[in-house]
C-alpha positions as a printed Julia matrix, in Angstrom:
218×3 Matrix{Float64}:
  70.41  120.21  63.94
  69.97  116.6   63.91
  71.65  113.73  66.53
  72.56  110.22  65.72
  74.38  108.38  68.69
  75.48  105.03  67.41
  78.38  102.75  68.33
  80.3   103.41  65.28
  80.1   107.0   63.85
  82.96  106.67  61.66
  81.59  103.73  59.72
  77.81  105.49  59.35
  79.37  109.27  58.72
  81.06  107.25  55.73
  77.42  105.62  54.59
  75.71  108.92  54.84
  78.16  110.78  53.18
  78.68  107.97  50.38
  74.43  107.75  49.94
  74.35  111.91  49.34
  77.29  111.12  47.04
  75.37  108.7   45.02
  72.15  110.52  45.0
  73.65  113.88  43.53
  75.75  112.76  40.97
  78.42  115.59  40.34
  79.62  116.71  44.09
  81.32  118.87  45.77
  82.77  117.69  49.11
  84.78  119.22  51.6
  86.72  117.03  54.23
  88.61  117.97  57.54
  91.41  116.35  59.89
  92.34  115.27  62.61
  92.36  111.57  64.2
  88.58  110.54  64.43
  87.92  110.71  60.76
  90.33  107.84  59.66
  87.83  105.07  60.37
  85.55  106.96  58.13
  87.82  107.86  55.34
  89.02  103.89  54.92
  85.58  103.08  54.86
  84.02  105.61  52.59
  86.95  104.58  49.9
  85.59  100.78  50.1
  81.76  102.5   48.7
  80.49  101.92  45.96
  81.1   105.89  44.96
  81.6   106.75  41.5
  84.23  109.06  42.3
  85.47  110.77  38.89
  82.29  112.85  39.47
  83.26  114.17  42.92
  85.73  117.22  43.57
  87.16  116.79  47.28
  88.22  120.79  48.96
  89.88  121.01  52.12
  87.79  122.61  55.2
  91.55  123.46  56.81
  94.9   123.02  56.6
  97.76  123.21  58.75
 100.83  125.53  57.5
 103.58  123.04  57.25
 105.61  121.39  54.51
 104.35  119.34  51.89
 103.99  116.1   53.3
 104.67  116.67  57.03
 103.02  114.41  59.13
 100.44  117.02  60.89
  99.2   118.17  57.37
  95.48  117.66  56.99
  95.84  116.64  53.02
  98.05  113.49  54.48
  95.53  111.78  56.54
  93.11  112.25  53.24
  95.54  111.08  50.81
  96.6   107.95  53.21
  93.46  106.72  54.53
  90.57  107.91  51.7
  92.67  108.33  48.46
  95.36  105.44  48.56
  91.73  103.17  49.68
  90.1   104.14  46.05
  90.14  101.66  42.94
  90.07  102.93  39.93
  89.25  106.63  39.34
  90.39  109.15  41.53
  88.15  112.28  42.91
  89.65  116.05  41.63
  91.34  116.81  44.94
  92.0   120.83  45.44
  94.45  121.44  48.0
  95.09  124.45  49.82
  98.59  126.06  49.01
  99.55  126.61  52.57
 103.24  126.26  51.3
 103.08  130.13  49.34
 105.06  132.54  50.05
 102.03  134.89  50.26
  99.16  132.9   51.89
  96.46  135.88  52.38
  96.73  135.52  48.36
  96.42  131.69  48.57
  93.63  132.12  50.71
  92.2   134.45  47.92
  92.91  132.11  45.11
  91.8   128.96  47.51
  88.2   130.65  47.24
  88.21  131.39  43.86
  88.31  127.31  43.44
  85.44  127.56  45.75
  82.09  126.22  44.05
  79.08  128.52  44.89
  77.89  126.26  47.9
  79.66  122.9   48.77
  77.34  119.74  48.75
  78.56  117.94  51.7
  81.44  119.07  53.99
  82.48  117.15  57.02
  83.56  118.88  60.08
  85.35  117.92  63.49
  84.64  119.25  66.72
  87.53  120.0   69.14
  87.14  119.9   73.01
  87.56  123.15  73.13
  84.6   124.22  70.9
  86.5   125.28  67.55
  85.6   123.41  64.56
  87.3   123.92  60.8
  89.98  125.91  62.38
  87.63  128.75  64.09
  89.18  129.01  67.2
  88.67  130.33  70.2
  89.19  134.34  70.35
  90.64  134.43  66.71
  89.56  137.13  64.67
  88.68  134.76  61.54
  85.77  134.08  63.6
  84.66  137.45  62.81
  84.84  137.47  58.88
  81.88  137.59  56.8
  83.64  138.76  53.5
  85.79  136.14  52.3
  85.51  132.54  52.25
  88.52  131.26  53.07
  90.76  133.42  55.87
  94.33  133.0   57.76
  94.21  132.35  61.08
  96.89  133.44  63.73
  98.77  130.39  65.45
  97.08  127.95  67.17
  98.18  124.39  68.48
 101.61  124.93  67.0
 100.29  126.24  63.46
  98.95  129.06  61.54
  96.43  127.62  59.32
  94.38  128.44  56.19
  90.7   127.64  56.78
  87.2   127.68  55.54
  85.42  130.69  57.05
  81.57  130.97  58.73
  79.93  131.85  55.28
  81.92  129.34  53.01
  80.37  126.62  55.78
  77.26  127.87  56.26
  76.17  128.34  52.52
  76.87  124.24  51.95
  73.93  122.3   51.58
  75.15  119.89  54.1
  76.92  119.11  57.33
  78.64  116.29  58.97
  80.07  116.35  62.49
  81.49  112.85  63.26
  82.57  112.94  67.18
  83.59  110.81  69.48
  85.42  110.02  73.02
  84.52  111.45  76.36
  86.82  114.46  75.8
  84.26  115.71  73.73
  81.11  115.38  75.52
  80.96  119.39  77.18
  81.56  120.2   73.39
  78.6   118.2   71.49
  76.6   119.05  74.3
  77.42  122.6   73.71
  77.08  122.21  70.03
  73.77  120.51  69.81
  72.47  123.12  72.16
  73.52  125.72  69.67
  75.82  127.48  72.45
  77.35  130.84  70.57
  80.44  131.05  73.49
  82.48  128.65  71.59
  83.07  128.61  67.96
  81.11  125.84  66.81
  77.85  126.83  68.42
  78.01  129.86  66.15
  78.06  128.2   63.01
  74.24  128.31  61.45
  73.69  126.04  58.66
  70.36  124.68  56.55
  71.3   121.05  57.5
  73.51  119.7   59.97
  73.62  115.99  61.45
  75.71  115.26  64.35
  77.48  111.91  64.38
  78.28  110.65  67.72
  79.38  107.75  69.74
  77.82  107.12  73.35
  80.67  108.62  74.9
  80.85  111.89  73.33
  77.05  112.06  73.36
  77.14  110.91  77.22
  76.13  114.42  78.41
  73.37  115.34  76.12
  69.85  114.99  77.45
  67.67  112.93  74.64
């Protein structure tokens, strides 16, 4: 696990992303939510990305109606999607809106390519990332790819699961604020009590502004 601290994470998370893009032609990319990623999504849509030969797959999703303002697939559509000219990516979306969502997790990861290229991961302040939380039991599965979690914040959600993540050739964490300074510490020192800390993966790069990587001894 690798850390950059620079004074704009969501602007170089967007250049990193959009070289690895570039260099592999055909990719498979998996984005997340929240608020920190805008900066990166607008700017990642202004790269010189041929996009028609990249598939975008959602690393979680909030169940809630199509969309509703807290739904992960907005914030990708508003401030990554509605930024492209010209061809669009092959977005798959998680159907969070079935009536039976243990079978759209099952179908989700049947869209699943064998191992993502890129996927790009958040980090909340209490160490869950994707939406492994805290004392869920998704945090336990090892036999599917894509699981249901119970409620949490408000929402059940449909996420990625510790294989599906840790089977991608590479990781992104883009963090940043003081909020989140016990939890990139924690992170970086591969800490297994919260979620994140479990996750094991081939390559990983931490993005992080000064503030969130305040606490980390370098």
């Amino acid at each position: 696990m690798r850390l950059e601290v620079v004074g704009s994470p969501g602007q170089r998370a967007a250049d990193v992303i959009a070289e690895a893009l570039k260099e592999r032609g055909r990719c498979a990319l998996a984005l997340s939510g929240g608020r920190t990623p805008a900066p990166m999504f607008r700017r990642l849509a202004g790269n010189d990305v041929d996009w028609s030969n990249v598939d975008i797959y959602q690393v979680d999703e909030r169940v809630a109606p199509d969309g509703h303002a807290d739904r992960n697939l907005e914030l990708i559509r508003n401030e990554l999607l509605d930024g492209i000219e010209g061809k669009q990516p092959r977005v798959h979306a998680m159907d969070v809106t079935a009536d039976d969502l243990e079978e759209a997790a099952e179908r989700y990861a049947a869209l699943l390519p064998e191992k993502l290229d890129i996927v790009h991961l958040g980090l909340g302040s209490d160490g869950h990332t994707a939406s492994l939380v805290p004392n869920d039991p998704v945090l336990d599965v090892r036999d599917r790819m894509v699981a249901i979690t119970k409620p949490y914040d408000g929402y059940v959600r449909m996420t990625l699961t510790f294989p599906a993540l840790e089977a991608a050739e590479r990781i992104v964490f883009l963090e940043a604020g003081k909020e989140k300074a016990g939890a990139v510490r924690a992170l970086v020192a591969g800490d297994p009590s919260m979620p994140a800390g479990r996750l094991r993966a081939r390559d990983v790069l931490v993005i992080a502004d000064p503030d969130a990587a305040v606490s980390v001894a370098r």
